[in-house]
PDB file of C-alpha atoms and ligand atoms in Angstrom:
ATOM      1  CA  UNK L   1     -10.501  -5.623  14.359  1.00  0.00           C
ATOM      2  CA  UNK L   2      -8.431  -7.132  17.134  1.00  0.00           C
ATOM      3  CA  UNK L   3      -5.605  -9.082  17.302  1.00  0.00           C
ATOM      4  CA  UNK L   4      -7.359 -12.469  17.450  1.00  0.00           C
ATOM      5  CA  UNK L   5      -9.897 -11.584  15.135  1.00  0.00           C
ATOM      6  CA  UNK L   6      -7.237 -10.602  12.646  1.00  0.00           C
ATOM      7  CA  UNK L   7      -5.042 -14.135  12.826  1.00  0.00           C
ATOM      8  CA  UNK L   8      -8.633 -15.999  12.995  1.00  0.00           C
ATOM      9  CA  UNK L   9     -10.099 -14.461   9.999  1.00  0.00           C
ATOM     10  CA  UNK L  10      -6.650 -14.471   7.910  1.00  0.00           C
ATOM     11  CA  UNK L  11      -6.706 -16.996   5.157  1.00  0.00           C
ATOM     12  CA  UNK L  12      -4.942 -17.419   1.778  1.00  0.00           C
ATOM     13  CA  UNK L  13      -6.737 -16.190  -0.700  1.00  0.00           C
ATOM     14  CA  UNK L  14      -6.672 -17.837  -4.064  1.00  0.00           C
ATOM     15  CA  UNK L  15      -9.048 -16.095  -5.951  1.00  0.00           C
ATOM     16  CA  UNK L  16      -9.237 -11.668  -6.533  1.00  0.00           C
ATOM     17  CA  UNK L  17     -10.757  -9.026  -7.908  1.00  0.00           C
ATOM     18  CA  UNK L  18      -9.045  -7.187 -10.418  1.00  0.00           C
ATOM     19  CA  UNK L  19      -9.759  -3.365  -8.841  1.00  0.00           C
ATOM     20  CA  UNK L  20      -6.495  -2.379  -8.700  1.00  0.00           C
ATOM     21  CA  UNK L  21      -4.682  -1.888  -5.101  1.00  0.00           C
ATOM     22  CA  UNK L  22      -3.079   1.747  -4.698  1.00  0.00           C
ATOM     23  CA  UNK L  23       0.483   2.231  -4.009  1.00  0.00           C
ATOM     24  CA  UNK L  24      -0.955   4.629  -1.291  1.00  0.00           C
ATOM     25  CA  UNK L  25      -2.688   1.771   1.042  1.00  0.00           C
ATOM     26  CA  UNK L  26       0.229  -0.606   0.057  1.00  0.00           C
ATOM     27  CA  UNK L  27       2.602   1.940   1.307  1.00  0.00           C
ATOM     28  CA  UNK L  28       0.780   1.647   4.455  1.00  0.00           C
ATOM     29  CA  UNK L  29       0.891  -2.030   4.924  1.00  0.00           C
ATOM     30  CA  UNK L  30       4.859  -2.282   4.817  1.00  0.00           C
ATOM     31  CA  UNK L  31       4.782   1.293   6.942  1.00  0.00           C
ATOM     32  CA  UNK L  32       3.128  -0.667   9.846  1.00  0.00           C
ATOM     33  CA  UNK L  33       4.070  -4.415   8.755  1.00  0.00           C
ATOM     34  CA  UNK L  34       8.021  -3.044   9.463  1.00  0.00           C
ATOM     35  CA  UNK L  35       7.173  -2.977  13.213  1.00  0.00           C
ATOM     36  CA  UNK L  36       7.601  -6.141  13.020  1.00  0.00           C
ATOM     37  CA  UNK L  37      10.329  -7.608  15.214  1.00  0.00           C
ATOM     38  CA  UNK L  38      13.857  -8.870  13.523  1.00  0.00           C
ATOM     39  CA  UNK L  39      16.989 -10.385  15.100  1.00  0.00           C
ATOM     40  CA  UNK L  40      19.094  -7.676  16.208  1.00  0.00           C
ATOM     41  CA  UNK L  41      16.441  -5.804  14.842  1.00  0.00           C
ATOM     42  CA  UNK L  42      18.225  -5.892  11.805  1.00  0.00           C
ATOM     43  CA  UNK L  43      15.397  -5.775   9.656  1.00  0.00           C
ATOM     44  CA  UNK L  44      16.849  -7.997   6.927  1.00  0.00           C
ATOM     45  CA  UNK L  45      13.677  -7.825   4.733  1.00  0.00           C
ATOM     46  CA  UNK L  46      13.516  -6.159   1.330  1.00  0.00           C
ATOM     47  CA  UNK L  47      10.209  -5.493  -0.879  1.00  0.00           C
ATOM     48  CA  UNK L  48       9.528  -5.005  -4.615  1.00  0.00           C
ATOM     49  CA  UNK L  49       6.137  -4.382  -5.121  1.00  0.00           C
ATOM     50  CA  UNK L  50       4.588  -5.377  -8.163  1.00  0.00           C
ATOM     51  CA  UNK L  51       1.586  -4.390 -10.181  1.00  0.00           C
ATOM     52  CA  UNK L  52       0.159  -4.126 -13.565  1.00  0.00           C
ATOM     53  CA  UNK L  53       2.174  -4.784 -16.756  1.00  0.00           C
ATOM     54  CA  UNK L  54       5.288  -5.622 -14.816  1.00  0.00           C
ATOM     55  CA  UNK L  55       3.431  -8.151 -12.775  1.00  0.00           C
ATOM     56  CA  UNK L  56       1.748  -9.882 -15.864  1.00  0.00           C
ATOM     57  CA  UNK L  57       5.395 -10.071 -17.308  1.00  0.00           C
ATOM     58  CA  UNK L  58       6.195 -12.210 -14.056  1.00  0.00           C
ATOM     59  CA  UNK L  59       3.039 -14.271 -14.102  1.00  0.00           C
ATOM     60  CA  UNK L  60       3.161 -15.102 -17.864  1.00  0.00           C
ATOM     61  CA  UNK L  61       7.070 -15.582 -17.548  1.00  0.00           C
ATOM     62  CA  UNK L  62       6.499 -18.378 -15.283  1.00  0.00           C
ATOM     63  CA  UNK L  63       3.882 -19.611 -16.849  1.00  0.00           C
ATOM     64  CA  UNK L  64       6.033 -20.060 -20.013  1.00  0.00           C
ATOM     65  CA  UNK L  65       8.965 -21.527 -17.984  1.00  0.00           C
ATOM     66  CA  UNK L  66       6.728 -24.264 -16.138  1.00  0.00           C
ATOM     67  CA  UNK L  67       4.757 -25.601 -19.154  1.00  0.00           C
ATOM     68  CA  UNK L  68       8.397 -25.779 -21.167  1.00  0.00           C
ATOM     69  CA  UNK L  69       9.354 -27.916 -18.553  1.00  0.00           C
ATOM     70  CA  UNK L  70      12.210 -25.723 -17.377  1.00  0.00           C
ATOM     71  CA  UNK L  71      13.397 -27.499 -13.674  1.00  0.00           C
ATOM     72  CA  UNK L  72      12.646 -24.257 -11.056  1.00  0.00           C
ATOM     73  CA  UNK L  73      15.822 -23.416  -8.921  1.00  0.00           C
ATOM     74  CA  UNK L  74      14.486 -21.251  -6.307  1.00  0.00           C
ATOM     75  CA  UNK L  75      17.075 -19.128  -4.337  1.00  0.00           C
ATOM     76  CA  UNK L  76      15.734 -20.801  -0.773  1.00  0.00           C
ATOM     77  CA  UNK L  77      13.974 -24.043  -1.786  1.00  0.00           C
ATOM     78  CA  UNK L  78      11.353 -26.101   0.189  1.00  0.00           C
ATOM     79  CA  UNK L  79      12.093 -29.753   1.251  1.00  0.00           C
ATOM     80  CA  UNK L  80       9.808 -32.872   0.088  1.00  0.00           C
ATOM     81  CA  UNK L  81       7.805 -33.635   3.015  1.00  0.00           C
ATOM     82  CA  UNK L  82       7.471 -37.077   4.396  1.00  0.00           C
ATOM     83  CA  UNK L  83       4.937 -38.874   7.289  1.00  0.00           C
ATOM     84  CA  UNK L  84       2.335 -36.540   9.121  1.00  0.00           C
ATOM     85  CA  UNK L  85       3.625 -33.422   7.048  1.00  0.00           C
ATOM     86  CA  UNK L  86       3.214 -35.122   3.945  1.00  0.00           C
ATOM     87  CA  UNK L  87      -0.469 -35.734   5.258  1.00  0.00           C
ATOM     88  CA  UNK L  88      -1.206 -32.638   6.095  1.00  0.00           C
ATOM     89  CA  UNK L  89      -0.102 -31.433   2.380  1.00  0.00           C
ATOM     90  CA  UNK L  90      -2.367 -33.660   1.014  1.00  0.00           C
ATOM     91  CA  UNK L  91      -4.815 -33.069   3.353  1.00  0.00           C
ATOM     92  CA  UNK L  92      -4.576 -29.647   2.120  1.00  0.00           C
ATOM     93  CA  UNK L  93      -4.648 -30.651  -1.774  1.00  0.00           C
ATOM     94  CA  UNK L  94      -7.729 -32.762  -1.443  1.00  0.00           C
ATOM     95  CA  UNK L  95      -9.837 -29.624   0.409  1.00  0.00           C
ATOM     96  CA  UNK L  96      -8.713 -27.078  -2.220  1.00  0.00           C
ATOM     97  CA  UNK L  97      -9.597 -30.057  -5.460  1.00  0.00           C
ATOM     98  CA  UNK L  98     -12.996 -30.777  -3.628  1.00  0.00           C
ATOM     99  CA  UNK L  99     -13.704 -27.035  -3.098  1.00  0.00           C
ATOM    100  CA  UNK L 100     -13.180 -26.496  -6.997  1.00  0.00           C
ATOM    101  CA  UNK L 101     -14.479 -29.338  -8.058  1.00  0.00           C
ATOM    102  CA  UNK L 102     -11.338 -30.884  -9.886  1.00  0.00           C
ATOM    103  CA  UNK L 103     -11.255 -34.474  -9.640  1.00  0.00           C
ATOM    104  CA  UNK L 104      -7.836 -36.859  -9.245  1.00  0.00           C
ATOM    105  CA  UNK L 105      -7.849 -38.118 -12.317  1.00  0.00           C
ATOM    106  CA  UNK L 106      -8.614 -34.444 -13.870  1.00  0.00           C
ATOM    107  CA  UNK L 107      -4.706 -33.708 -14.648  1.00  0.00           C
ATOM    108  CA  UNK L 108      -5.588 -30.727 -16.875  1.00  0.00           C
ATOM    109  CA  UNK L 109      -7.369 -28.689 -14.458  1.00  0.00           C
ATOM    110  CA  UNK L 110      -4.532 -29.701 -11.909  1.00  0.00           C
ATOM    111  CA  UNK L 111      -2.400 -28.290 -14.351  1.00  0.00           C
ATOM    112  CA  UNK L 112      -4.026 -25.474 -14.891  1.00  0.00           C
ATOM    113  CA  UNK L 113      -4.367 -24.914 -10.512  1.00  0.00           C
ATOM    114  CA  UNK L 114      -0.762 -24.997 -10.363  1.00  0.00           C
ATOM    115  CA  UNK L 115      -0.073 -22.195 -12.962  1.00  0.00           C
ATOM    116  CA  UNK L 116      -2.382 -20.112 -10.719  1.00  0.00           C
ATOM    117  CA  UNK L 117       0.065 -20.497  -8.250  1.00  0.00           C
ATOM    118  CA  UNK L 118       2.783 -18.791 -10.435  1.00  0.00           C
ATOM    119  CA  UNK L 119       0.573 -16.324 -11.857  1.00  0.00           C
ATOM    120  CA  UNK L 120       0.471 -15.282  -8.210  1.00  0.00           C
ATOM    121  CA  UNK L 121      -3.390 -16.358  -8.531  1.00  0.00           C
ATOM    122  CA  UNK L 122      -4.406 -12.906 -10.553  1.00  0.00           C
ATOM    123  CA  UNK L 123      -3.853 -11.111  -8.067  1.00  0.00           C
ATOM    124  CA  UNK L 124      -3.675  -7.348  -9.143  1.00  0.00           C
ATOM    125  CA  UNK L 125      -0.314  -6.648  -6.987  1.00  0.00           C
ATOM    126  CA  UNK L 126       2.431  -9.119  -5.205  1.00  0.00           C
ATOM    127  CA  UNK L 127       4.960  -8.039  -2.914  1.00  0.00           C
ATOM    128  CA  UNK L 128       8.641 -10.282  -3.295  1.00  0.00           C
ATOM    129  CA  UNK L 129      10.680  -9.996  -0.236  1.00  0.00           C
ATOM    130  CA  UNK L 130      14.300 -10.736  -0.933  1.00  0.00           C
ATOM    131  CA  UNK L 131      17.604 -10.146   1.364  1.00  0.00           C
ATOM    132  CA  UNK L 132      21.206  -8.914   1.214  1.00  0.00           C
ATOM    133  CA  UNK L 133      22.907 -12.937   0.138  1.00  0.00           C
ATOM    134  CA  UNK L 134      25.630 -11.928   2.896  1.00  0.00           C
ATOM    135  CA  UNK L 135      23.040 -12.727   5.716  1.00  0.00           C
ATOM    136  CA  UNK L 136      23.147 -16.161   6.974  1.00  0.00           C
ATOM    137  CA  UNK L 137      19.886 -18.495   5.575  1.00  0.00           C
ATOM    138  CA  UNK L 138      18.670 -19.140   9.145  1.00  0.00           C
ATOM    139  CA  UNK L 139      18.860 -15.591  10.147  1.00  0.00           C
ATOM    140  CA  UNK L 140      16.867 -14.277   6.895  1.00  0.00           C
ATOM    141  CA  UNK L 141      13.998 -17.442   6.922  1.00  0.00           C
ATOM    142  CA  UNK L 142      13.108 -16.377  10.540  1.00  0.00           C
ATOM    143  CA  UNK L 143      12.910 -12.690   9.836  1.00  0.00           C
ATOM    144  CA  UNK L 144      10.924 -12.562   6.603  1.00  0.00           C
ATOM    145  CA  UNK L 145       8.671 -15.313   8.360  1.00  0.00           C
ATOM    146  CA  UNK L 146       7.628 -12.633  11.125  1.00  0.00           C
ATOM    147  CA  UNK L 147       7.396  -9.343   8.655  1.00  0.00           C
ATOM    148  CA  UNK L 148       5.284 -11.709   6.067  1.00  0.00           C
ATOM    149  CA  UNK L 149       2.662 -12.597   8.357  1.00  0.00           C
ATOM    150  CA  UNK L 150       2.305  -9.389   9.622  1.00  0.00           C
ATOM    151  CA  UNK L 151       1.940  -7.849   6.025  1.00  0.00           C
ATOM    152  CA  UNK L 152      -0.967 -10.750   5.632  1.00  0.00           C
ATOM    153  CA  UNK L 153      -2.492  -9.285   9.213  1.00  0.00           C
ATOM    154  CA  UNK L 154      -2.332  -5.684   8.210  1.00  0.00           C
ATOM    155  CA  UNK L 155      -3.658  -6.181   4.632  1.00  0.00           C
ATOM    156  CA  UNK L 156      -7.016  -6.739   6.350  1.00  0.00           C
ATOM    157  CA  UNK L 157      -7.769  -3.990   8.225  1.00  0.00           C
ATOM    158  CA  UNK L 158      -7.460  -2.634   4.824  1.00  0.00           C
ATOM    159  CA  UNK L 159     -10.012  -5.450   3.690  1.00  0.00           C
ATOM    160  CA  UNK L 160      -7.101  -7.256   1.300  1.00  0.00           C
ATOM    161  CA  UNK L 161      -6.733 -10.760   0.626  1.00  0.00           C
ATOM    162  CA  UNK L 162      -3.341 -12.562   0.945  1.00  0.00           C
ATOM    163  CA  UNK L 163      -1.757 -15.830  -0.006  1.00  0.00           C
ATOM    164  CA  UNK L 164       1.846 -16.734   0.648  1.00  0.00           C
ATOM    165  CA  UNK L 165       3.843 -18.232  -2.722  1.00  0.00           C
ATOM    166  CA  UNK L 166       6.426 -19.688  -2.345  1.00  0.00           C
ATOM    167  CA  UNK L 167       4.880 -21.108  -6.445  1.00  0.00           C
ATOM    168  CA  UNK L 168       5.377 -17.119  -7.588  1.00  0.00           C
ATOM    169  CA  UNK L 169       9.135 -17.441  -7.076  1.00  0.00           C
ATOM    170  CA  UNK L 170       9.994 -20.604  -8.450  1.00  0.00           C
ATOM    171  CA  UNK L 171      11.687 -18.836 -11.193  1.00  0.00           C
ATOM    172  CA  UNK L 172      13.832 -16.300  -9.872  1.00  0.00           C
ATOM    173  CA  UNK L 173      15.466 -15.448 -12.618  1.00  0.00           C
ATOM    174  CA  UNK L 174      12.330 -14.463 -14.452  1.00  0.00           C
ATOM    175  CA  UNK L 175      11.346 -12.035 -11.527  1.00  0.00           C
ATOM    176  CA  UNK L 176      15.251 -10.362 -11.792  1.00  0.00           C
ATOM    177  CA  UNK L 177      14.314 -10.075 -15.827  1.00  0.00           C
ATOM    178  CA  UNK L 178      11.181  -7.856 -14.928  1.00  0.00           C
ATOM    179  CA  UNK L 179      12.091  -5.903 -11.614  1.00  0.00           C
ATOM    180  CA  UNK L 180      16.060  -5.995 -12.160  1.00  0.00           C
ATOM    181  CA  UNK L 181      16.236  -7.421  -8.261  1.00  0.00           C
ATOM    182  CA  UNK L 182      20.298  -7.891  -8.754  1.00  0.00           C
ATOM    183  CA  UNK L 183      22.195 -11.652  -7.976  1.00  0.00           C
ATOM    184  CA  UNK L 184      23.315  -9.951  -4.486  1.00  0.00           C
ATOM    185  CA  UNK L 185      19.823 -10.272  -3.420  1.00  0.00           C
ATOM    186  CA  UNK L 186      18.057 -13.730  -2.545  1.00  0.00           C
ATOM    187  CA  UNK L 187      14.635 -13.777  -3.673  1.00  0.00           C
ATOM    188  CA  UNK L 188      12.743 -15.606  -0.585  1.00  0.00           C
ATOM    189  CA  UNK L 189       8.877 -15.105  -1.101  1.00  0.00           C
ATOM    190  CA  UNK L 190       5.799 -13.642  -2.455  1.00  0.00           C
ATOM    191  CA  UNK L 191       2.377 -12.334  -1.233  1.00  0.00           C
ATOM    192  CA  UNK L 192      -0.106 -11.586  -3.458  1.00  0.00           C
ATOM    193  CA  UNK L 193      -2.684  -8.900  -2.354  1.00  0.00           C
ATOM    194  CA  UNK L 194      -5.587  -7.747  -3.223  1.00  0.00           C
ATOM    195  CA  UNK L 195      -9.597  -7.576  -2.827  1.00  0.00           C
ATOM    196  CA  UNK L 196     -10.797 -11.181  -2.662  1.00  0.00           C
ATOM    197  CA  UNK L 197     -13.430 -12.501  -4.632  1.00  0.00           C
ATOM    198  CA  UNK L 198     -15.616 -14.063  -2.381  1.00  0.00           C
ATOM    199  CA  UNK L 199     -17.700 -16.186  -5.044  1.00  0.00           C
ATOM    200  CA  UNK L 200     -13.877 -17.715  -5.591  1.00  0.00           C
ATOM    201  CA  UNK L 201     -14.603 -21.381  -4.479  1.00  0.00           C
ATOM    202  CA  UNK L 202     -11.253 -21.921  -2.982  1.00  0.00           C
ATOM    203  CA  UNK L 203     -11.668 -19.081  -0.809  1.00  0.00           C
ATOM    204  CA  UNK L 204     -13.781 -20.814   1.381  1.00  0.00           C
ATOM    205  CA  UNK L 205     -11.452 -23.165   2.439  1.00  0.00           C
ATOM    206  CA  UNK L 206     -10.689 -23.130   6.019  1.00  0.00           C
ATOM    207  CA  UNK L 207      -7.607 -24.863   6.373  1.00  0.00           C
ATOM    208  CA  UNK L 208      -7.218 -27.718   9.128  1.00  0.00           C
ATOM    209  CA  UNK L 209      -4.897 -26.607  12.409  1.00  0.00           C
ATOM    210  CA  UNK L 210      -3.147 -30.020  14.593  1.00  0.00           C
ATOM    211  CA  UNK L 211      -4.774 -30.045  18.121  1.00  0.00           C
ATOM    212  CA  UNK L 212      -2.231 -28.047  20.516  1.00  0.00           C
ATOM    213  CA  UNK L 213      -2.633 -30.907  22.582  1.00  0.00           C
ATOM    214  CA  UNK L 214      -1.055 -33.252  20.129  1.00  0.00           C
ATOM    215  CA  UNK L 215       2.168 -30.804  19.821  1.00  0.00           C
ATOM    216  CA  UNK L 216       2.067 -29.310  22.912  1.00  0.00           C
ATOM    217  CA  UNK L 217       3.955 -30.876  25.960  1.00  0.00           C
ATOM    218  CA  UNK L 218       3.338 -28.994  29.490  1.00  0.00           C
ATOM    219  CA  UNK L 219       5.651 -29.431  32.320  1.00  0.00           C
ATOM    220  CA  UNK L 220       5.317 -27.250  35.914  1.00  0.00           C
ATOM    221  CA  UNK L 221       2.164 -26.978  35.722  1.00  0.00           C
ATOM    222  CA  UNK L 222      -0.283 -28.888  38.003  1.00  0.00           C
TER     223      UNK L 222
HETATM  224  C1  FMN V 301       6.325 -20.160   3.030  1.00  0.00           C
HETATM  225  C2  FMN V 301       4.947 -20.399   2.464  1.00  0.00           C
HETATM  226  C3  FMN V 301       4.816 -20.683   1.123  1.00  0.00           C
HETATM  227  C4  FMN V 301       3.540 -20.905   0.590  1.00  0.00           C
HETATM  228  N1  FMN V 301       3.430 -21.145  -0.749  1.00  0.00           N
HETATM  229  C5  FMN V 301       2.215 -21.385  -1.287  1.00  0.00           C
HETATM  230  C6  FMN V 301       2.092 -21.636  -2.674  1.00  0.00           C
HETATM  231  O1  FMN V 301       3.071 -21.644  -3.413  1.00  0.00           O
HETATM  232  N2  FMN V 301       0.853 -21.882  -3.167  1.00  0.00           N
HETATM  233  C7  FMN V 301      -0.269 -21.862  -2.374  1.00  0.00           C
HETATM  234  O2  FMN V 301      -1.368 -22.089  -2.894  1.00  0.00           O
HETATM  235  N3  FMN V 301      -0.186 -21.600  -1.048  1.00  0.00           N
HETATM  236  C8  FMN V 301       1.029 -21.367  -0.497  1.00  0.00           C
HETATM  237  N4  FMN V 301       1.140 -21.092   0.855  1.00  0.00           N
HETATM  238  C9  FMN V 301      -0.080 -20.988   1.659  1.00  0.00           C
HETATM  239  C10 FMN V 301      -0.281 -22.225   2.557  1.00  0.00           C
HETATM  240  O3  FMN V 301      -0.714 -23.317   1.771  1.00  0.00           O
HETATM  241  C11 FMN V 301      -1.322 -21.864   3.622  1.00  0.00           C
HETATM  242  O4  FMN V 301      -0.819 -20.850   4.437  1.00  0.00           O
HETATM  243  C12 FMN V 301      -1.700 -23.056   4.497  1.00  0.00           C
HETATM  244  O5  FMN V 301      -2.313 -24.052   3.729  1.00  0.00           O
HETATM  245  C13 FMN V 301      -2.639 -22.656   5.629  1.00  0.00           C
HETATM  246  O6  FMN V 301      -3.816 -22.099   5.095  1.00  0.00           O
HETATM  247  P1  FMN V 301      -4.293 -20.620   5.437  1.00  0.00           P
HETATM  248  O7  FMN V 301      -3.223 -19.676   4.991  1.00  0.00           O
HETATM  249  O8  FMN V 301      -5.566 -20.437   4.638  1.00  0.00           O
HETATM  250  O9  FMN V 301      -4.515 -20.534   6.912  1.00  0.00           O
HETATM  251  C14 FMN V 301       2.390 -20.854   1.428  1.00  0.00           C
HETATM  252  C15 FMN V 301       2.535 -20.547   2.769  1.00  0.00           C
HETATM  253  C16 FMN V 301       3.794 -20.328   3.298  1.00  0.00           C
HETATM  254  C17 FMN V 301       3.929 -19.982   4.775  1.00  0.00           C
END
């Protein structure tokens, strides 16, 4: 697969299989995902990689925390979007709803969607990538950006799914009560992996991109 193939096919995948993913082929992902380039090269990226009964632990320990209502305080939080970004989210919202047939007015099964997202949607392993809390917020967002997408690209050559959470971290402290991930560390993101189902509806979403025309401005050229 080539390099364009690879960031044309990739897509978050929402739906797996549950055949396990071996620590052997995950091993490889982060070996080759780590030539990834860094600031400085100083490689601020850590990974806990999580499977089986330590995983469910995580996924269920959300699960309890959201449905009791309990407010998430992420270590790095997102903002509320507004104007064209807020479009584009629901944009998003209304492809995935469509895809799975859940209607607007259907606030169970929307519910239910959004605990997916902090069960780290089944998936049968997610990496968390944390960093050192001495490093400064800018420096760690833009490094963990570049080694997370690469992970994603990598994971298919071994013919793994990814999708991005930023849901599977909400609760921080219930991923320090399962991996023991210490305060030092921020907790920044997840990536759940595995084998996708294909039959998953959602999985054949292919998300909208902006024109580069409408964000692109070109000057020196003729
Ligand atoms: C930082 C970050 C956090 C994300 N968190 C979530 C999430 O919590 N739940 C989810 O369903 N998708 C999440 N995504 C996936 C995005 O929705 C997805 O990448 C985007 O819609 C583009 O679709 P594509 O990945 O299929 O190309 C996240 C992506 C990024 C980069």
């Amino acid at each position: 697969m080539d390099v364009v193939e690879a960031i044309c096919s990739r897509k978050s995948i929402r739906g797996y299989n549950p055949t396990p993913v071996s620590k052997e082929t995950l091993r490889k992902i982060l070996d080759i995902a780590t030539r990834a380039p860094s600031s400085d090269n100083a490689q601020t990226w850590e990974f806990t990689v999580v499977a089986g009964e330590i995983l469910d632990n995580i996924r269920w320990g959300n699960v309890d925390m959201l449905t009791s209502g309990v407010v998430p305080n992420p270590d790095f939080s997102l903002d509320h979007l507004k104007g064209v970004y807020r479009e584009r989210q629901v944009g998003l919202a209304i492809q995935i709803f469509e895809l799975m047939g859940i209607t607007r007015e259907d606030r169970d099964k929307r519910a239910q969607w959004r605990q997916r997202g902090y069960r780290f949607f089944d998936a049968p392993a997610a990496i968390i990538l944390s960093a050192d809390s001495s490093l400064s917020e800018s420096r760690v967002l833009f490094d963990v950006g570049l080694i997370t997408q690469t992970i994603c690209l990598t994971a298919l050559k071994y013919d793994l799914g990814t999708c991005i959470g930023a849901q599977g971290v909400q609760y921080p402290e219930v991923i320090r009560k399962f991996t023991g991930i210490p305060e030092s560390k921020r907790i920044i993101v997840s990536i759940a992996i595995g084998y996708p189902d294909w039959n998953f509806l959602a999985n054949k979403l292919e998300s909208k991109r902006e024109p580069v025309e409408n964000i692109t401005t070109w000057q020196g050229f003729e």
